[in-house]
Short mmCIF file of C-alpha atoms and ligand atoms in Angstrom, two decimals:
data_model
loop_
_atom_site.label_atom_id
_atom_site.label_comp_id
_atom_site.label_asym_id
_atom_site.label_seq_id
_atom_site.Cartn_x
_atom_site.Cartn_y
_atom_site.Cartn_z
CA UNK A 2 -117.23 148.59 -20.85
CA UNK A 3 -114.10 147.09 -22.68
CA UNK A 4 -112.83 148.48 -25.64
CA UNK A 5 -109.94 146.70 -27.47
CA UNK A 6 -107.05 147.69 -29.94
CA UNK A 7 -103.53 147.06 -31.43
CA UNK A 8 -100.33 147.27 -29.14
CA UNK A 9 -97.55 145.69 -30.65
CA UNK A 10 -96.09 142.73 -32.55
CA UNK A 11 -94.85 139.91 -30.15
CA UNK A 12 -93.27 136.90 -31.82
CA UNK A 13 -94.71 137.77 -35.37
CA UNK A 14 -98.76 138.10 -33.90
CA UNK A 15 -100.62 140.74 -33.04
CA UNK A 16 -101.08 141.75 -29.84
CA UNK A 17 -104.37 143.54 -28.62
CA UNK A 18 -104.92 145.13 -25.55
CA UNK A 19 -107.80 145.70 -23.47
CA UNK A 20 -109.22 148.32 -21.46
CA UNK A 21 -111.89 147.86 -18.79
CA UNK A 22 -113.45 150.75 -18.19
CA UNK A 23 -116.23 152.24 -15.06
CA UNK A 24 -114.98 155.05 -12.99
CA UNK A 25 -111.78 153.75 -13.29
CA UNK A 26 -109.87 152.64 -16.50
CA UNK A 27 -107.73 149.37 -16.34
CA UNK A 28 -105.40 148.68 -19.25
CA UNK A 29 -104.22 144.92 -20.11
CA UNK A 30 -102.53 143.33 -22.29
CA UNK A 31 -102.59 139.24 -22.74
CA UNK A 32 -98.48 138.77 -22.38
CA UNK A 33 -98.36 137.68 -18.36
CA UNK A 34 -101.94 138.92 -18.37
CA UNK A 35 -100.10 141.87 -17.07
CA UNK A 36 -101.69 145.07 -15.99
CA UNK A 37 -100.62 148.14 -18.31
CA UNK A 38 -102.37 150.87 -16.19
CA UNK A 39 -105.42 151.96 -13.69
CA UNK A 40 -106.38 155.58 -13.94
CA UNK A 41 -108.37 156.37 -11.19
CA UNK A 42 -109.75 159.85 -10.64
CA UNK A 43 -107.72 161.95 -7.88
CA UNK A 44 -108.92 164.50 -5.29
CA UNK A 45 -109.48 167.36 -8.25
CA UNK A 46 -111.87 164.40 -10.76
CA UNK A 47 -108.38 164.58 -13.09
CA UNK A 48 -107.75 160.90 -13.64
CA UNK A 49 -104.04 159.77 -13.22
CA UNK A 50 -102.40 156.63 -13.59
CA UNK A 51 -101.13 154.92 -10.33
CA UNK A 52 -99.27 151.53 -11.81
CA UNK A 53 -95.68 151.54 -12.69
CA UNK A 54 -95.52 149.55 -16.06
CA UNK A 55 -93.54 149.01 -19.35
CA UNK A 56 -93.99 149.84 -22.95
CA UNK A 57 -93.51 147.34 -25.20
CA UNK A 58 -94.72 143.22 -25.28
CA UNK A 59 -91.11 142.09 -25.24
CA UNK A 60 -90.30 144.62 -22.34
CA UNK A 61 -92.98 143.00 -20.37
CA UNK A 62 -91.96 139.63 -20.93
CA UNK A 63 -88.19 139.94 -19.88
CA UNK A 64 -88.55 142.40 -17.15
CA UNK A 65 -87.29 141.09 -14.17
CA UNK A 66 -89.44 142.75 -11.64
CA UNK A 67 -92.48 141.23 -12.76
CA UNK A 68 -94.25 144.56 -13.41
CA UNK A 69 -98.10 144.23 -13.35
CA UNK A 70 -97.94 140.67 -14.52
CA UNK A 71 -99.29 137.83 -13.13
CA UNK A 72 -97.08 135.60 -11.30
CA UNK A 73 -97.13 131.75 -11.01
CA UNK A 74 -97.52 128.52 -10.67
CA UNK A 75 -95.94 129.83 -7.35
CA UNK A 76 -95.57 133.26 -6.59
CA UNK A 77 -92.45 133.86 -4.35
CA UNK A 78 -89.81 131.77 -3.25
CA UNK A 79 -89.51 128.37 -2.50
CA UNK A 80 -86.35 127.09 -0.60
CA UNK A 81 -83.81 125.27 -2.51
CA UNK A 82 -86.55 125.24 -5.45
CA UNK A 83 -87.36 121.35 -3.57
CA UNK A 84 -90.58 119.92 -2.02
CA UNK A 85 -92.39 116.59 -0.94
CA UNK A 86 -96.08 116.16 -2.43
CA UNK A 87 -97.46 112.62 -1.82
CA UNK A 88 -94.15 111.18 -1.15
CA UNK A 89 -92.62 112.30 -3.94
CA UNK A 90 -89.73 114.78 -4.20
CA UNK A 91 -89.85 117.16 -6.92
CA UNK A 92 -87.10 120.16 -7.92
CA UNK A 93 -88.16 122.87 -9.23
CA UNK A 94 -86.14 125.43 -11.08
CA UNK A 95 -83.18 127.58 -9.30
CA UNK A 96 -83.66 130.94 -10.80
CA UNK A 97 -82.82 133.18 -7.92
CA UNK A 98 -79.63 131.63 -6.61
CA UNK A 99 -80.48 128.23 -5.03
CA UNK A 100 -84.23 129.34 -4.93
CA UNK A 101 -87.24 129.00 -6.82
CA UNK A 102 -88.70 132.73 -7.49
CA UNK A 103 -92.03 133.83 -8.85
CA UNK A 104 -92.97 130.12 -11.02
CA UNK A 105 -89.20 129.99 -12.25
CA UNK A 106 -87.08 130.89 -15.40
CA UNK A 107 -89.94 131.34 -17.66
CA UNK A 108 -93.09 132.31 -15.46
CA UNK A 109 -96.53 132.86 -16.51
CA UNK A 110 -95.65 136.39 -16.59
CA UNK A 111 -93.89 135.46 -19.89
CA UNK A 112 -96.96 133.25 -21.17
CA UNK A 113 -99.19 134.88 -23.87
CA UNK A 114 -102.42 134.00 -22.12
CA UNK A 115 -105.86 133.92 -24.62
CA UNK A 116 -108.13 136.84 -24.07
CA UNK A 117 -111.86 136.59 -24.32
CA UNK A 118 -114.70 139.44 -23.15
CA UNK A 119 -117.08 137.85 -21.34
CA UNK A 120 -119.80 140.47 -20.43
CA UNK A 121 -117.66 143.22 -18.56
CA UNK A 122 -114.77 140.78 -17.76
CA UNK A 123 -111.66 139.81 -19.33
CA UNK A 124 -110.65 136.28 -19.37
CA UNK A 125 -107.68 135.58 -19.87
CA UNK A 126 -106.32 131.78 -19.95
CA UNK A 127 -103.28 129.54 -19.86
CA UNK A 128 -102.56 125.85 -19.78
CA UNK A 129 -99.07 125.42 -17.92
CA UNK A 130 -98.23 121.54 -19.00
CA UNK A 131 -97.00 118.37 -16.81
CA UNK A 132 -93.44 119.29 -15.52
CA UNK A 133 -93.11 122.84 -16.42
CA UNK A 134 -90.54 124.00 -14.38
CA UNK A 135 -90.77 121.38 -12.18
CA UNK A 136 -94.30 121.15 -11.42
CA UNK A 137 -96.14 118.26 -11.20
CA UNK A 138 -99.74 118.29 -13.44
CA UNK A 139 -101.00 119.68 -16.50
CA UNK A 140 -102.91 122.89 -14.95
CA UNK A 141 -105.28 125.10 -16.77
CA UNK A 142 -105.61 128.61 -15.18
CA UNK A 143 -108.16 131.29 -16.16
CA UNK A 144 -107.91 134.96 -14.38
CA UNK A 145 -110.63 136.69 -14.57
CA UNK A 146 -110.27 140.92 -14.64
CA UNK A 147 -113.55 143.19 -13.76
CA UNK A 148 -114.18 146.91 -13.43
CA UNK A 149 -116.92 147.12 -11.90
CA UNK A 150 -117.13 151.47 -10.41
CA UNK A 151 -113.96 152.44 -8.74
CA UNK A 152 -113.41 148.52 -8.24
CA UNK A 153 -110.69 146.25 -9.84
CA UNK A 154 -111.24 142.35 -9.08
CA UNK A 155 -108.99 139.51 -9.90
CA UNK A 156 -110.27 136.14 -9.95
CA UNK A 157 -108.09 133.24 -10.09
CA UNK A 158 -109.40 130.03 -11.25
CA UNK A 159 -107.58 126.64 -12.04
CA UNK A 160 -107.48 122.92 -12.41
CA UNK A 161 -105.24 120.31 -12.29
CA UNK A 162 -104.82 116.53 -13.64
CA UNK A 163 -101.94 115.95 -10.55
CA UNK A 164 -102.00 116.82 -7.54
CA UNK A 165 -99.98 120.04 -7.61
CA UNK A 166 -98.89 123.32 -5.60
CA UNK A 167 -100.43 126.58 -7.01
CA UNK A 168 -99.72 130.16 -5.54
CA UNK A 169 -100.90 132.75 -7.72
CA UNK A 170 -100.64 136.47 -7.65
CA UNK A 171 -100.50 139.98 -8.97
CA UNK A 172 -97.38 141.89 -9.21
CA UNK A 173 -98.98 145.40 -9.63
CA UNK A 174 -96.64 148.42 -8.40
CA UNK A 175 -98.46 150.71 -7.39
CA UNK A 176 -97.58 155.03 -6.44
CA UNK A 177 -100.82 156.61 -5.09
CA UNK A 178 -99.43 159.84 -6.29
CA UNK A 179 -98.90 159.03 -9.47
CA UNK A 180 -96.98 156.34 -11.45
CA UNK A 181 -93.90 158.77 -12.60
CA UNK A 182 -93.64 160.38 -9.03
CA UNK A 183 -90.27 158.31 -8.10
CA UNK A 184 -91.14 157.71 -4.72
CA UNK A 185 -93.52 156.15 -2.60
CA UNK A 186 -91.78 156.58 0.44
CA UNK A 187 -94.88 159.48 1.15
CA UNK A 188 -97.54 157.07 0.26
CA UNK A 189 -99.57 156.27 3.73
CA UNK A 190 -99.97 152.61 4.51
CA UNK A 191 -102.29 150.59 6.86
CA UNK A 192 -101.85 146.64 6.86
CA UNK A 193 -104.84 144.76 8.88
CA UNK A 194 -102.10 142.04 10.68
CA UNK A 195 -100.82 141.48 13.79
CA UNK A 196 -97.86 139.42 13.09
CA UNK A 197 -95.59 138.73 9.47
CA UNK A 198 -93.07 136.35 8.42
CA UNK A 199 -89.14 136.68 9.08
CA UNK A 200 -86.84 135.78 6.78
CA UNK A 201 -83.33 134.41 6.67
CA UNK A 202 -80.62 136.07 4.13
CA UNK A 203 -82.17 134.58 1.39
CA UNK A 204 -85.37 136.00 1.90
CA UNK A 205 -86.86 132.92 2.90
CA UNK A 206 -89.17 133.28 5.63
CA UNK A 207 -88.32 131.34 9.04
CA UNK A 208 -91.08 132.47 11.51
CA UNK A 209 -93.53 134.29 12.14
CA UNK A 210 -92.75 137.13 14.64
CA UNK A 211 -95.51 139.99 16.14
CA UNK A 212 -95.47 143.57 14.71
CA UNK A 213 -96.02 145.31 17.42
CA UNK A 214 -93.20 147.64 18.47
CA UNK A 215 -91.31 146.97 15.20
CA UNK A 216 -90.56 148.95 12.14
CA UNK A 217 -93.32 146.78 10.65
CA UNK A 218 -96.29 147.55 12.69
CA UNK A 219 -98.37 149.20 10.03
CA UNK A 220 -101.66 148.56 12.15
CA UNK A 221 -102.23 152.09 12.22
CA UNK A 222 -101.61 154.39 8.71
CA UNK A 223 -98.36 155.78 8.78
CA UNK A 224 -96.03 156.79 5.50
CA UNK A 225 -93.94 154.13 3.98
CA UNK A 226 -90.87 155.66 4.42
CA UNK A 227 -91.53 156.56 8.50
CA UNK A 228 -89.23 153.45 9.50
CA UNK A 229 -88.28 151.91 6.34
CA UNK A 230 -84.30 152.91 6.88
CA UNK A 231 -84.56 152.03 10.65
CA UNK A 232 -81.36 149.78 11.83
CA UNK A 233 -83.45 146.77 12.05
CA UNK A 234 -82.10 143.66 11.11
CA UNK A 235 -85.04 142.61 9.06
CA UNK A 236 -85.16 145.81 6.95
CA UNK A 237 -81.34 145.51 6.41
CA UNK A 238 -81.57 141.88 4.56
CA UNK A 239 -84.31 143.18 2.44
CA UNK A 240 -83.26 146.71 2.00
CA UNK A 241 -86.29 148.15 3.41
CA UNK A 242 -90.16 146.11 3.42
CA UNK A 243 -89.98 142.35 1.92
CA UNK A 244 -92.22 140.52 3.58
CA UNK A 245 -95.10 138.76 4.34
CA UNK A 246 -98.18 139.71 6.42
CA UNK A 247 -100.33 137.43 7.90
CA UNK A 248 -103.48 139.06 6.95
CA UNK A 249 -106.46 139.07 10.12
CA UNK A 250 -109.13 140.28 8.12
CA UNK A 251 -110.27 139.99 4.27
CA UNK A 252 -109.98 144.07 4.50
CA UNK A 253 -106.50 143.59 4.15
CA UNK A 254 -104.84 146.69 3.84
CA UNK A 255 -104.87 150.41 2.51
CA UNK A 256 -102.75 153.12 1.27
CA UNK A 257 -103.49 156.91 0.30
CA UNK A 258 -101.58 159.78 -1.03
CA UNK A 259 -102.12 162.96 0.81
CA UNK A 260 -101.03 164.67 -2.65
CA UNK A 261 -103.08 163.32 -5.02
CA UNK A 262 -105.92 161.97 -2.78
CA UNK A 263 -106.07 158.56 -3.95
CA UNK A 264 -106.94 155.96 -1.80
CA UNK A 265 -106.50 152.51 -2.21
CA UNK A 266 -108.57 149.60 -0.42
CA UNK A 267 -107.37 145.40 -0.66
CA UNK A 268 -110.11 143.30 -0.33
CA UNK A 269 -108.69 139.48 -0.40
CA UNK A 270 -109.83 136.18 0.91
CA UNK A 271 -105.64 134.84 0.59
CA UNK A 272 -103.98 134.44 4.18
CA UNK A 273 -100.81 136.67 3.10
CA UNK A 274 -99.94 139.69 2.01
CA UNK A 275 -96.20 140.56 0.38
CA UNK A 276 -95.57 143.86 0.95
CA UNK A 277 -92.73 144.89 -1.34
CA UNK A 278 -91.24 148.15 -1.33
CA UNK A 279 -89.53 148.07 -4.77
CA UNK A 280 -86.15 147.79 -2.93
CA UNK A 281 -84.75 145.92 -6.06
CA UNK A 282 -85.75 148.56 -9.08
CA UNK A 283 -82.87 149.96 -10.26
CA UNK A 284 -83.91 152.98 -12.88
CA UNK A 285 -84.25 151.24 -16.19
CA UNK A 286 -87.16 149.02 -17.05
CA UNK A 287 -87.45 148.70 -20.36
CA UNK A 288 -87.84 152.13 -21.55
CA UNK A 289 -89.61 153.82 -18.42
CA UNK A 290 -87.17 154.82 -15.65
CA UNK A 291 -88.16 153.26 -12.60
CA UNK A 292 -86.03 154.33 -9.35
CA UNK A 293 -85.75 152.08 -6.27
CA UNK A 294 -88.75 152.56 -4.17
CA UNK A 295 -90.62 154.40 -6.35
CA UNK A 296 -93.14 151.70 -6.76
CA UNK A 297 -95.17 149.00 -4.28
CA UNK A 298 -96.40 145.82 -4.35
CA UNK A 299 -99.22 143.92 -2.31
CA UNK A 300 -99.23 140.78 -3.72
CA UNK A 301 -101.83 138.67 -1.91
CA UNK A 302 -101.12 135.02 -1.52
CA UNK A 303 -100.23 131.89 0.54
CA UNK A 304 -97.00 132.16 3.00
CA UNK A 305 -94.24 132.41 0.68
CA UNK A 306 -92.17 128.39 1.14
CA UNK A 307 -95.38 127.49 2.77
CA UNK A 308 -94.78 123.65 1.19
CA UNK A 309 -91.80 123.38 3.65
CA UNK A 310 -93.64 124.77 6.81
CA UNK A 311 -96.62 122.20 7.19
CA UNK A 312 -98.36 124.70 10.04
CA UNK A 313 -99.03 126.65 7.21
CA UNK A 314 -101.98 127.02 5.34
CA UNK A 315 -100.88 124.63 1.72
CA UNK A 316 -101.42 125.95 -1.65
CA UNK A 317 -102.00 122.66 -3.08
CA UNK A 318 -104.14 121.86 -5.74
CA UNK A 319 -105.71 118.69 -5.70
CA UNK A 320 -106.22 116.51 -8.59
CA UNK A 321 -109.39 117.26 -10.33
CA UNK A 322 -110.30 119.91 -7.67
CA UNK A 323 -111.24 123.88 -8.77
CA UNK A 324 -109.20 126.61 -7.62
CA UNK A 325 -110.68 130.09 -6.87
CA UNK A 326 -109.66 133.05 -5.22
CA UNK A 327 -110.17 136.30 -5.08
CA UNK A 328 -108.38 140.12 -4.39
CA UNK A 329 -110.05 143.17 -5.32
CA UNK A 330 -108.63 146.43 -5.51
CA UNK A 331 -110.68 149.59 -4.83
CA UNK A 332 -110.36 153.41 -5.45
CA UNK A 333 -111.61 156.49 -3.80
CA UNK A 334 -110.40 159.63 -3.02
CA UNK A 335 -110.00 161.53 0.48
C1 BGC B 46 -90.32 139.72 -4.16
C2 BGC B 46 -88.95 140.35 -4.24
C3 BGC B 46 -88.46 140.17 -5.63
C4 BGC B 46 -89.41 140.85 -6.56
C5 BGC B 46 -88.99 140.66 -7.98
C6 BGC B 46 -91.20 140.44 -5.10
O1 BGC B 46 -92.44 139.85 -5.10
O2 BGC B 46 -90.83 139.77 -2.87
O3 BGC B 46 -88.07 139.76 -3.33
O4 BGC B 46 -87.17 140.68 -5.79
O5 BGC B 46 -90.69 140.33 -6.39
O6 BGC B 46 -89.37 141.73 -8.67
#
């Protein structure tokens, strides 16, 4: 079922939001079709809300840690903001030092996308035109948000008149025990791959590199904050997880909290997996009070800078072609 009603005033419209609602409750709202909430029921049947988020439609739209929003035309960084598509050199916007982060200065996560219900899914749609920030093509992007049980799906659809690179994802934040818990470092987390991505000082990655024996072999469940302040060298540039998995299975991960129950399955048919500790909240967003690692992300998507490392699976977009994929997020409780 989705129910609708009035949020706030966001350069002088109206903004509605829209909850999805089956066993679980998802809340949305249209600016960065960004993710408000998802109460899901914990061990007791009480249903508590496991997203970090913000307030207010001009808090979500400036917030610099992307909170619940979707990200794009490229999630993630991209070296020097530069690539080659056809030939043809293109420069993207610099908007985290000399890199290109999360689709640039102003990201679809600032975009006020149009809602429409379609059955018991939200659609919600953009057009990003030719050149925005960079990009090459005018591309028209629908996601498409379903409750369907204890099961949240995002669909992301698009098309393009130019060839063109699109990387999209979902910066949810998530704390199995509870959104206003503070820290995750408790929450239990099992990652289905047997290598990730290094990265130089800029957080670019370089190689991959095998997880076993490493602070980042999550192959088995084991809390968040078990290794997350080891001296490793890779934790130290980050300042604890910030990078990417290579995912060996569409199963790609799960988390639970022993204290409120809550499990948390990622279904996903993208090759990577960004697992982000939060290492970069600083207490205030907005008007909520978000601590440093009190919040994480799996954002599922192509290898961040994959343009610039041709072994890697591309996330180009092909004139005229359609663009799907898929990551679903499901609930239960142990
Ligand atoms: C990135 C972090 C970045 C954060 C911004 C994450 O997806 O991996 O490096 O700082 O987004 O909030």
């Amino acid at each position: 079922m989705i129910t609708q009603q009035y949020f706030d005033t966001y350069e002088g419209k109206e903004i509605n939001v829209y909850q999805l609602s089956d066993k679980i409750d998802v809340l949305i709202c249209p600016i960065g079709a960004t993710v408000l909430s998802i109460r899901v029921p914990d061990r007791f049947g009480k249903k508590t809300d496991v997203l970090l988020s913000m307030t207010e439609c001009a808090e979500i739209a400036k917030n610099d840690a992307y909170m619940g929003s979707v990200v794009g035309r490229c999630a993630n960084r991209i070296s020097n903001g530069k690539f080659n598509l056809n030939g043809v050199s293109y420069q993207l916007t610099q908007n985290k030092g000399q890199n290109h982060l999360h689709g640039g200065n102003v990201g679809f996560n600032q975009k006020v996308f149009k809602p429409t219900i379609d059955g018991d899914s939200l659609l919600l749609e953009l057009d990003s035109p030719d050149g925005e920030e960079g990009y090459p093509g005018n591309l028209k992007i629908v996601v498409r948000y379903s409750v369907k049980g204890s099961s949240f799906a995002i669909d992301y659809y698009a098309a393009s008149d130019k060839d063109t690179l699109f990387n999209p994802t979902s910066h949810l934040y998530f704390n199995l025990n509870g959104e206003s818990d503070g820290s995750i470092l408790d929450n239990v987390v099992q990652i289905t791959a047997d290598s990730y991505l290094q990265v130089d000082e800029n957080l670019i990655p370089t190689e991959k590199a095998a997880v076993a024996n490493t602070p980042f072999d999550f192959s088995k469940p084991k809390p968040i904050g078990q290794d997350i302040d080891c001296q490793d060298v890779q934790l130290n540039i980050a300042g604890g997880y910030d990078h990417n998995f290579c995912l060996e299975d569409d199963h790609a991960a799960c988390a639970y909290s022993t204290k409120s129950g809550v499990c948390l399955d990622v279904f996903t048919d993208c090759c990577g997996l960004q697992f982000y500790t939060g290492n970069f909240l600083n207490g205030q967003q907005g008007k909520s009070v978000y601590d440093r690692r009190s919040g994480f992300c799996m954002e599922t998507q192509f290898f961040p800078n994959a343009i610039n490392n041709s072994e890697w699976k591309q996330p180009v977009l092909k004139a005229g072609e359609k663009f799907h994929s898929c990551t679903q997020y499901v609930f239960s409780t142990l």
